[in-house]
Short mmCIF file of C-alpha atoms and ligand atoms in Angstrom, two decimals:
data_model
loop_
_atom_site.label_atom_id
_atom_site.label_comp_id
_atom_site.label_asym_id
_atom_site.label_seq_id
_atom_site.Cartn_x
_atom_site.Cartn_y
_atom_site.Cartn_z
CA MET A 1 -3.21 -36.82 3.33
CA THR A 2 -0.52 -36.34 0.70
CA THR A 3 2.82 -37.30 2.16
CA ILE A 4 6.36 -36.65 1.08
CA ASP A 5 8.36 -39.81 1.49
CA ASP A 6 11.66 -38.36 2.48
CA ALA A 7 13.57 -37.86 5.68
CA ASP A 8 12.17 -34.37 6.17
CA GLY A 9 8.74 -35.70 7.13
CA THR A 10 5.21 -35.22 5.91
CA GLN A 11 3.70 -32.26 4.14
CA GLU A 12 1.94 -31.44 7.43
CA ASP A 13 5.37 -31.20 9.13
CA LEU A 14 6.63 -28.89 6.42
CA TYR A 15 3.55 -26.74 6.81
CA LEU A 16 4.03 -26.52 10.60
CA ASP A 17 7.71 -25.60 10.05
CA LYS A 18 6.53 -22.69 7.90
CA VAL A 19 4.12 -21.59 10.60
CA GLU A 20 6.88 -21.59 13.21
CA ALA A 21 9.14 -19.65 10.86
CA LEU A 22 6.40 -17.02 10.45
CA SER A 23 6.12 -16.74 14.24
CA ARG A 24 9.86 -16.20 14.53
CA ALA A 25 9.77 -13.67 11.70
CA THR A 26 7.05 -11.77 13.62
CA ASN A 27 9.30 -11.57 16.67
CA ARG A 28 12.21 -10.32 14.57
CA LEU A 29 10.33 -7.55 12.81
CA ARG A 30 7.21 -5.96 14.24
CA PHE A 31 6.03 -2.44 14.68
CA ASP A 32 4.31 -0.47 17.36
CA PRO A 33 2.33 2.48 16.01
CA TYR A 34 3.19 4.63 19.02
CA LEU A 35 6.90 3.80 19.06
CA ASP A 36 7.70 3.49 15.33
CA ILE A 37 5.76 6.55 14.22
CA ASP A 38 6.61 9.91 15.73
CA TRP A 39 3.12 11.38 15.41
CA ASP A 40 4.22 14.74 16.73
CA ALA A 41 7.25 15.16 14.44
CA PRO A 42 6.84 18.24 12.17
CA GLU A 43 6.99 16.11 8.97
CA ASN A 44 4.11 13.97 10.29
CA ALA A 45 1.85 16.89 11.18
CA LEU A 46 -1.39 16.42 9.32
CA ASP A 47 -1.42 19.59 7.23
CA THR A 48 -4.99 19.90 5.93
CA ALA A 49 -3.80 22.11 3.05
CA ASP A 50 -0.95 19.84 1.87
CA PRO A 51 -1.56 19.29 -1.89
CA ARG A 52 -0.03 15.80 -1.62
CA TRP A 53 -3.34 14.60 -0.12
CA GLN A 54 -5.00 15.03 -3.52
CA LEU A 55 -6.32 11.88 -5.13
CA HIS A 56 -4.12 10.31 -7.76
CA PRO A 57 -5.52 8.62 -10.92
CA VAL A 58 -3.33 5.53 -10.28
CA THR A 59 -5.05 4.78 -7.00
CA ASN A 60 -8.44 6.44 -7.41
CA PRO A 61 -10.53 6.64 -10.59
CA LEU A 62 -12.37 9.81 -9.45
CA ALA A 63 -9.08 11.70 -9.81
CA ALA A 64 -9.11 10.93 -13.53
CA THR A 65 -12.44 12.76 -14.08
CA ASP A 66 -12.84 16.26 -15.49
CA TRP A 67 -15.12 17.10 -12.59
CA TYR A 68 -12.35 16.45 -10.05
CA ALA A 69 -9.82 18.46 -12.05
CA GLU A 70 -12.20 21.43 -12.08
CA GLN A 71 -12.60 21.58 -8.29
CA PRO A 72 -10.66 24.10 -6.17
CA LEU A 73 -7.37 22.77 -4.75
CA GLN A 74 -8.56 22.78 -1.13
CA LYS A 75 -11.62 20.70 -2.02
CA ARG A 76 -9.47 18.19 -3.92
CA VAL A 77 -7.21 17.94 -0.89
CA ASP A 78 -10.18 17.48 1.49
CA MET A 79 -11.57 14.69 -0.71
CA GLY A 80 -8.19 12.98 -0.71
CA ARG A 81 -7.94 13.13 3.09
CA TRP A 82 -11.54 11.88 3.44
CA ILE A 83 -10.97 8.87 1.18
CA THR A 84 -7.70 7.97 2.89
CA ALA A 85 -9.33 8.14 6.34
CA ASN A 86 -12.38 6.20 5.18
CA GLU A 87 -10.23 3.41 3.71
CA PHE A 88 -8.44 3.16 7.03
CA LYS A 89 -11.83 2.97 8.80
CA VAL A 90 -12.89 0.15 6.46
CA ALA A 91 -9.60 -1.63 7.28
CA ILE A 92 -10.34 -1.23 11.03
CA GLN A 93 -13.82 -2.70 10.64
CA PHE A 94 -12.55 -5.57 8.53
CA GLU A 95 -9.74 -6.35 10.98
CA MET A 96 -12.27 -6.36 13.84
CA ILE A 97 -14.33 -8.97 11.94
CA LEU A 98 -11.18 -11.01 11.43
CA ILE A 99 -10.15 -10.70 15.11
CA ARG A 100 -13.57 -11.99 16.24
CA GLY A 101 -13.35 -15.05 14.02
CA ALA A 102 -9.64 -15.73 14.70
CA VAL A 103 -9.98 -15.53 18.49
CA HIS A 104 -12.89 -17.94 18.29
CA TYR A 105 -10.88 -20.27 16.03
CA ALA A 106 -7.70 -20.11 18.14
CA GLY A 107 -9.68 -20.95 21.28
CA LYS A 108 -10.48 -24.36 19.78
CA LEU A 109 -6.88 -25.30 18.89
CA ARG A 110 -5.20 -28.08 20.87
CA ASN A 111 -2.34 -27.32 23.30
CA SER A 112 1.11 -27.04 21.66
CA ASP A 113 -0.32 -26.40 18.18
CA PRO A 114 2.13 -23.90 16.58
CA VAL A 115 -0.77 -22.30 14.70
CA PHE A 116 -2.03 -20.93 18.04
CA ARG A 117 1.15 -18.91 18.61
CA TYR A 118 1.14 -17.54 15.05
CA VAL A 119 -2.54 -16.58 15.14
CA MET A 120 -1.97 -14.70 18.40
CA HIS A 121 0.96 -12.84 16.79
CA GLU A 122 -1.27 -11.93 13.86
CA LEU A 123 -3.97 -10.65 16.18
CA THR A 124 -1.42 -8.51 18.03
CA ASP A 125 -0.40 -7.05 14.65
CA GLU A 126 -4.02 -6.36 13.76
CA CYS A 127 -4.65 -4.60 17.12
CA ASN A 128 -1.64 -2.38 16.38
CA HIS A 129 -2.94 -1.64 12.89
CA ILE A 130 -6.33 -0.70 14.29
CA GLN A 131 -4.72 1.75 16.72
CA MET A 132 -2.49 3.16 13.95
CA PHE A 133 -5.41 3.73 11.59
CA GLN A 134 -7.62 5.20 14.31
CA GLU A 135 -4.87 7.60 15.38
CA PHE A 136 -4.66 8.83 11.80
CA ILE A 137 -8.46 9.23 11.57
CA ASN A 138 -8.56 11.16 14.86
CA ARG A 139 -5.80 13.51 13.76
CA ASN A 140 -7.38 13.99 10.34
CA GLY A 141 -10.55 15.22 11.99
CA GLN A 142 -13.09 14.16 9.30
CA ASP A 143 -15.90 11.96 10.65
CA VAL A 144 -15.75 9.00 8.27
CA PRO A 145 -18.16 6.02 8.46
CA GLY A 146 -16.04 3.27 6.86
CA MET A 147 -18.18 0.43 5.49
CA ARG A 148 -21.81 0.79 4.38
CA ARG A 149 -24.43 0.58 7.14
CA LEU A 150 -25.55 -2.96 6.35
CA SER A 151 -21.95 -4.25 6.39
CA ARG A 152 -21.36 -2.52 9.70
CA ILE A 153 -24.39 -4.32 11.13
CA LEU A 154 -23.61 -7.74 9.62
CA GLY A 155 -19.81 -7.61 10.04
CA PRO A 156 -19.67 -8.75 13.69
CA ILE A 157 -22.12 -11.58 12.94
CA VAL A 158 -19.99 -12.71 9.98
CA GLY A 159 -16.91 -12.63 12.24
CA PHE A 160 -18.62 -14.76 14.87
CA ILE A 161 -19.88 -17.37 12.39
CA SER A 162 -16.49 -17.58 10.62
CA GLY A 163 -15.00 -18.78 13.93
CA TYR A 164 -16.83 -22.06 13.27
CA LEU A 165 -15.80 -22.23 9.60
CA LYS A 166 -12.00 -22.13 9.61
CA ILE A 167 -11.48 -22.37 5.86
CA MET A 168 -13.96 -19.57 5.23
CA LEU A 169 -12.27 -17.56 8.00
CA PHE A 170 -8.96 -17.57 6.13
CA ILE A 171 -10.58 -17.15 2.72
CA GLY A 172 -12.26 -14.10 4.26
CA ALA A 173 -8.90 -12.95 5.66
CA LEU A 174 -7.39 -13.08 2.18
CA CYS A 175 -10.41 -11.38 0.62
CA GLY A 176 -10.12 -8.44 3.03
CA GLU A 177 -6.36 -8.17 3.06
CA GLN A 178 -5.75 -8.41 -0.68
CA PRO A 179 -7.71 -5.28 -1.82
CA GLY A 180 -6.01 -3.21 0.90
CA HIS A 181 -2.65 -4.68 0.01
CA PHE A 182 -3.20 -3.88 -3.68
CA LYS A 183 -4.10 -0.27 -3.00
CA GLN A 184 -1.28 0.30 -0.51
CA THR A 185 1.24 -1.24 -2.88
CA LEU A 186 0.19 1.29 -5.51
CA LEU A 187 0.58 4.08 -2.92
CA GLN A 188 4.08 2.85 -2.06
CA ARG A 189 5.04 2.91 -5.71
CA GLU A 190 3.95 6.56 -5.65
CA ALA A 191 5.85 7.19 -2.41
CA ALA A 192 7.52 10.34 -3.72
CA ARG A 193 4.10 11.98 -4.15
CA ILE A 194 2.39 11.14 -0.88
CA PRO A 195 2.82 12.75 2.57
CA PRO A 196 5.51 11.05 4.75
CA LEU A 197 2.94 10.04 7.40
CA LEU A 198 0.85 8.13 4.87
CA ASN A 199 4.04 6.61 3.49
CA LYS A 200 5.05 5.38 6.92
CA ILE A 201 1.62 3.91 7.76
CA THR A 202 1.31 2.03 4.47
CA TYR A 203 4.91 0.80 4.76
CA ILE A 204 4.25 -0.71 8.24
CA HIS A 205 0.96 -2.19 7.19
CA LEU A 206 2.33 -3.75 3.99
CA ALA A 207 5.28 -5.28 5.81
CA GLU A 208 3.10 -7.01 8.39
CA GLU A 209 0.24 -7.95 6.06
CA ALA A 210 2.72 -9.76 3.79
CA ARG A 211 3.14 -12.26 6.66
CA HIS A 212 -0.62 -12.57 7.18
CA ILE A 213 -1.22 -13.22 3.48
CA THR A 214 1.58 -15.83 3.47
CA PHE A 215 0.03 -17.59 6.42
CA ALA A 216 -3.47 -17.60 4.91
CA ASP A 217 -2.02 -18.84 1.58
CA ASP A 218 -0.17 -21.72 3.29
CA TYR A 219 -3.08 -22.54 5.57
CA LEU A 220 -5.53 -22.82 2.70
CA THR A 221 -3.09 -24.79 0.56
CA GLU A 222 -2.69 -27.28 3.40
CA ARG A 223 -6.37 -27.55 4.36
CA VAL A 224 -8.42 -27.16 1.18
CA GLN A 225 -6.83 -30.25 -0.40
CA HIS A 226 -8.49 -32.41 2.25
CA SER A 227 -11.96 -30.91 1.66
CA GLY A 228 -14.65 -32.90 -0.07
CA ARG A 229 -16.19 -31.96 -3.42
CA LEU A 230 -19.25 -30.29 -1.93
CA LYS A 231 -17.21 -28.09 0.39
CA ARG A 232 -14.86 -27.12 -2.44
CA ALA A 233 -17.85 -26.18 -4.57
CA CYS A 234 -19.04 -23.92 -1.72
CA TYR A 235 -15.60 -22.28 -1.47
CA ALA A 236 -15.54 -21.78 -5.24
CA ILE A 237 -18.78 -19.81 -5.01
CA LEU A 238 -18.16 -17.95 -1.76
CA TYR A 239 -14.57 -16.87 -2.47
CA PRO A 240 -15.36 -14.44 -5.34
CA LEU A 241 -18.55 -13.23 -3.59
CA PHE A 242 -16.64 -12.45 -0.41
CA PHE A 243 -13.89 -10.74 -2.34
CA ARG A 244 -16.33 -8.60 -4.33
CA TRP A 245 -18.16 -7.58 -1.15
CA LEU A 246 -15.02 -6.45 0.64
CA MET A 247 -13.58 -4.80 -2.50
CA GLY A 248 -16.78 -2.81 -2.84
CA GLU A 249 -16.45 -1.62 0.74
CA PHE A 250 -13.11 -0.01 -0.12
CA THR A 251 -14.84 2.33 -2.60
CA PRO A 252 -16.33 5.50 -1.07
CA PRO A 253 -20.02 5.40 0.01
CA ARG A 254 -22.80 7.75 -1.23
CA SER A 255 -22.36 9.95 1.85
CA PHE A 256 -18.97 10.94 0.42
CA ALA A 257 -20.62 12.06 -2.85
CA ARG A 258 -23.27 13.99 -0.92
CA GLN A 259 -20.76 15.72 1.34
CA PHE A 260 -18.63 16.95 -1.56
CA GLY A 261 -21.46 17.58 -4.03
CA ILE A 262 -20.27 15.04 -6.60
CA PRO A 263 -22.87 14.66 -9.36
CA ARG A 264 -24.49 11.24 -9.21
CA ARG A 265 -23.52 10.40 -12.76
CA THR A 266 -19.87 11.38 -12.26
CA PHE A 267 -19.67 9.38 -9.06
CA LYS A 268 -21.14 6.22 -10.56
CA ALA A 269 -19.16 6.49 -13.75
CA ALA A 270 -15.91 7.07 -11.85
CA TYR A 271 -16.19 4.16 -9.43
CA TRP A 272 -18.27 1.60 -11.26
CA ARG A 273 -18.71 2.27 -14.97
CA SER A 274 -15.55 3.87 -16.33
CA GLU A 275 -12.96 1.80 -18.11
CA ARG A 276 -10.42 2.77 -15.48
CA SER A 277 -12.62 1.69 -12.54
CA ARG A 278 -13.33 -1.67 -14.23
CA GLN A 279 -9.64 -2.24 -14.82
CA MET A 280 -8.88 -1.33 -11.22
CA LEU A 281 -11.53 -3.70 -9.87
CA ALA A 282 -10.26 -6.59 -12.03
CA GLU A 283 -6.63 -5.83 -11.29
CA SER A 284 -7.21 -5.63 -7.52
CA ALA A 285 -8.41 -9.26 -7.70
CA ALA A 286 -5.30 -10.51 -9.51
CA ASP A 287 -3.74 -12.08 -6.40
CA ALA A 288 -7.09 -13.45 -5.28
CA ARG A 289 -7.42 -15.22 -8.64
CA ARG A 290 -3.92 -16.64 -8.35
CA VAL A 291 -4.70 -18.09 -4.88
CA ALA A 292 -8.11 -19.46 -5.95
CA ASP A 293 -6.50 -20.99 -9.01
CA SER A 294 -3.73 -22.72 -7.01
CA LEU A 295 -6.32 -24.05 -4.57
CA GLY A 296 -8.33 -25.51 -7.45
CA ILE A 297 -11.45 -23.50 -6.53
CA ARG A 298 -11.44 -21.29 -9.62
CA THR A 299 -12.71 -23.87 -12.00
CA ILE A 300 -14.10 -23.52 -15.52
CA TRP A 301 -17.67 -23.40 -14.18
CA SER A 302 -16.91 -21.01 -11.29
CA ARG A 303 -15.00 -18.54 -13.44
CA TRP A 304 -18.25 -17.15 -14.75
CA ILE A 305 -18.96 -15.87 -11.19
CA TRP A 306 -15.67 -13.97 -11.27
CA ARG A 307 -16.62 -12.65 -14.73
CA VAL A 308 -20.12 -11.54 -13.71
CA LEU A 309 -18.68 -9.77 -10.66
CA GLY A 310 -16.13 -7.93 -12.83
CA ILE A 311 -13.13 -9.48 -11.10
CA GLU A 312 -11.95 -11.84 -13.85
CA GLY A 313 -8.64 -11.10 -15.57
CA ARG A 314 -4.97 -11.99 -15.91
CA LEU A 315 -3.32 -14.59 -13.68
CA PRO A 316 -0.12 -13.27 -12.05
CA HIS A 317 2.92 -15.54 -11.98
CA TYR A 318 3.75 -14.61 -8.40
CA ARG A 319 2.25 -12.58 -5.55
CA GLY A 320 2.11 -8.86 -6.25
CA GLU A 321 3.37 -9.20 -9.84
CA PRO A 322 2.80 -5.71 -11.26
CA ASN A 323 0.78 -5.18 -14.40
CA ARG A 324 2.67 -2.72 -16.53
CA ASN A 325 -0.35 -2.06 -18.74
CA PHE A 326 -2.49 -1.13 -15.77
CA GLU A 327 0.16 1.14 -14.33
CA ASN A 328 0.59 3.18 -17.46
CA PRO A 329 0.48 6.45 -15.55
CA THR A 330 3.54 5.31 -13.59
CA VAL A 331 5.31 4.26 -16.75
CA ALA A 332 4.51 7.71 -18.16
CA ARG A 333 5.98 9.25 -15.03
CA LEU A 334 9.16 7.25 -15.44
CA ALA A 335 9.48 8.57 -18.98
CA GLU A 336 8.97 12.06 -17.56
CA VAL A 337 11.73 11.48 -14.98
CA ARG A 338 14.07 10.23 -17.73
CA THR A 339 13.44 13.41 -19.71
CA THR A 340 14.16 15.51 -16.60
CA VAL A 341 17.43 13.70 -16.01
CA TRP A 342 18.56 14.34 -19.58
CA ALA A 343 17.57 18.03 -19.34
CA ARG A 344 19.65 18.34 -16.17
CA ILE A 345 22.67 16.70 -17.73
CA VAL A 346 22.43 19.07 -20.71
CA ALA A 347 22.19 22.02 -18.27
CA ALA A 348 25.34 20.86 -16.44
CA VAL A 349 27.25 20.47 -19.70
CA ALA A 350 26.12 23.97 -20.72
CA MET A 351 27.42 25.37 -17.41
CA ALA A 352 30.77 23.64 -17.96
CA GLY A 353 30.91 25.18 -21.46
CA ILE A 354 30.30 28.66 -20.03
CA ALA A 355 33.01 28.11 -17.43
CA LEU A 356 35.49 27.18 -20.12
CA VAL A 357 34.60 30.05 -22.47
CA ALA A 358 33.85 32.90 -20.06
CA THR A 359 36.39 32.40 -17.27
CA PRO A 360 40.16 31.96 -17.26
CA VAL A 361 39.94 29.11 -14.71
CA GLY A 362 37.32 26.96 -16.43
CA PRO A 363 38.87 23.52 -15.87
CA ARG A 364 39.44 24.36 -12.20
CA ILE A 365 35.81 25.45 -11.76
CA ILE A 366 34.58 22.29 -13.45
CA ALA A 367 36.80 20.08 -11.27
CA VAL A 368 35.62 21.76 -8.08
CA ALA A 369 32.03 21.76 -9.22
CA ALA A 370 32.29 18.03 -9.78
CA ALA A 371 33.76 17.64 -6.28
CA GLY A 372 30.95 19.77 -4.78
CA THR A 373 28.33 17.76 -6.61
CA ALA A 374 29.96 14.56 -5.32
CA VAL A 375 29.83 15.82 -1.70
CA TRP A 376 26.17 16.58 -2.16
CA ALA A 377 25.50 13.18 -3.72
CA ILE A 378 27.39 11.33 -0.97
CA TYR A 379 25.44 13.20 1.70
CA HIS A 380 22.16 11.95 0.17
CA ALA A 381 23.45 8.45 -0.44
CA LEU A 382 24.46 8.13 3.23
CA LYS A 383 21.16 9.56 4.36
CA GLU A 384 19.22 7.18 2.15
CA ARG A 385 21.20 4.21 3.51
CA ARG A 386 20.11 5.22 7.02
CA GLY A 387 16.52 5.33 5.80
CA GLY A 388 16.22 9.09 6.22
CA VAL A 389 15.14 9.92 2.70
CA MET A 390 11.39 9.79 2.41
CA ALA A 391 11.05 12.02 -0.69
CA ASN A 392 9.35 15.43 -0.76
CA GLN A 393 11.27 16.29 2.36
CA PRO A 394 10.66 19.47 4.31
CA PHE A 395 13.45 21.95 5.07
CA GLU A 396 16.34 20.37 7.00
CA TRP A 397 19.17 22.25 8.76
CA PRO A 398 21.91 19.58 8.08
CA ARG A 399 20.98 19.62 4.39
CA PHE A 400 21.17 23.42 4.36
CA PHE A 401 24.63 23.43 6.04
CA VAL A 402 26.03 20.93 3.53
CA TRP A 403 24.78 23.20 0.75
CA LEU A 404 26.33 26.25 2.42
CA ALA A 405 29.68 24.54 3.10
CA VAL A 406 29.99 23.36 -0.50
CA CYS A 407 29.25 26.88 -1.82
CA VAL A 408 31.58 28.72 0.56
CA ILE A 409 34.49 26.44 -0.34
CA MET A 410 33.91 27.28 -4.00
CA ILE A 411 34.44 31.07 -3.65
CA PRO A 412 38.27 31.08 -3.36
CA VAL A 413 38.52 28.56 -6.22
CA GLY A 414 36.54 30.22 -8.98
CA GLY A 415 35.36 33.59 -7.63
CA LEU A 416 31.69 34.56 -7.82
CA ILE A 417 31.27 33.28 -11.37
CA GLY A 418 32.70 29.96 -10.21
CA LEU A 419 30.31 29.96 -7.26
CA ALA A 420 27.33 30.65 -9.49
CA LEU A 421 28.32 27.87 -11.87
CA VAL A 422 28.85 25.42 -9.02
CA VAL A 423 25.44 26.23 -7.53
CA LEU A 424 23.82 25.67 -10.89
CA MET A 425 25.67 22.39 -11.39
CA ILE A 426 24.64 21.12 -7.97
CA LEU A 427 21.07 22.09 -8.72
CA ALA A 428 21.27 20.41 -12.07
CA LEU A 429 22.98 17.19 -11.14
CA ALA A 430 22.68 16.28 -7.51
CA GLU A 431 19.61 18.01 -6.12
CA PHE A 432 17.21 15.65 -7.86
CA MET A 433 18.66 12.59 -6.19
CA PRO A 434 16.39 12.19 -3.16
CA THR A 435 13.23 12.08 -5.21
CA LEU A 436 14.41 9.64 -7.87
FE1 FE2 B 1 -3.79 -5.25 9.25
FE1 FE2 B 2 -3.79 -8.77 8.42
#
């Protein structure tokens, strides 16, 4: 064992300290899907016609095809809901495999091993995630299968066997968690465009999975270094194969194409042959490559396996490091937002010009308009601080009353022209705030 010859103890001690810190972190911040999500709140109602369920090219290559763009809106929405629900079903099935293996593994740990407590915390998290995903699937109403049939049959067997192979258990945990984490991180970056319920679910899952990935990272770093050459060679081969298998399960099955009448060629090209799908596959493995590299199981000879499987690519400097090239659509969106902001500022300046030229009380109108805009901005800033701004918000009475109060106060100051100018300025300057 590699030891650190200082007063803080061995590397093993440092590792166990980290495990205990993760257990404490779990106690400090954990979620319950039935307490932390108000499933019956109006904003969480699963509206089957909500256009925000449509697939987005950043997270799904089918959305970038001409075929998808030509479909009626309702069909695009239905496909988006189906894929979301199916990915959650895959996550459930994967987490059940993990639970089987982890329970088996934990049962063999000695008394007072801190890993036991952490693993039990993680299993509690996973049970909550399973309930959260299943609740979504039930409310969505589409009967989704999740993984392919063979994986559904073999999954429980893989889970059972992995209970005997602890390193493979946690390599498998990373391989299943990383593709989901990658996809949900992209969704979070598009938070303004997705329904609040999906936003909430992915937020909870990302927060808790970050701990699981940290534990698996630390566990493998601590254990793999003690493995012999033959075992390390096995891990070097099995890691990319496992990853590729689980990544493939997160793409929709043929039954999805049949149900929605997607031409075979379009379906294959979108998910497996297009430039975008290849980039997405390789990019989703970025964190897996970083971990394999740091463990020394992505060697010169084993990299060809990653290459053949289409999951070779850049090496991130840290976990979750975004790839700006891959996320071009988001960059384009930022440019679009910047243009909008400038257009709004120009509109506000134009309104101020009209106030000065067309009314005798121009400076007063501008001053009060600025005050009204500030009230509006402060209202949103406070709301955001309390975590109430989720973007794309539905109608809210408090928001409406703030609007009304600001407008009514303006009437005695600048008359109806002043009121109209103030309304336009608020619209131009402050109304965009919650979605930026
Ligand atoms: Fe999970
Ligand atoms: Fe997890």
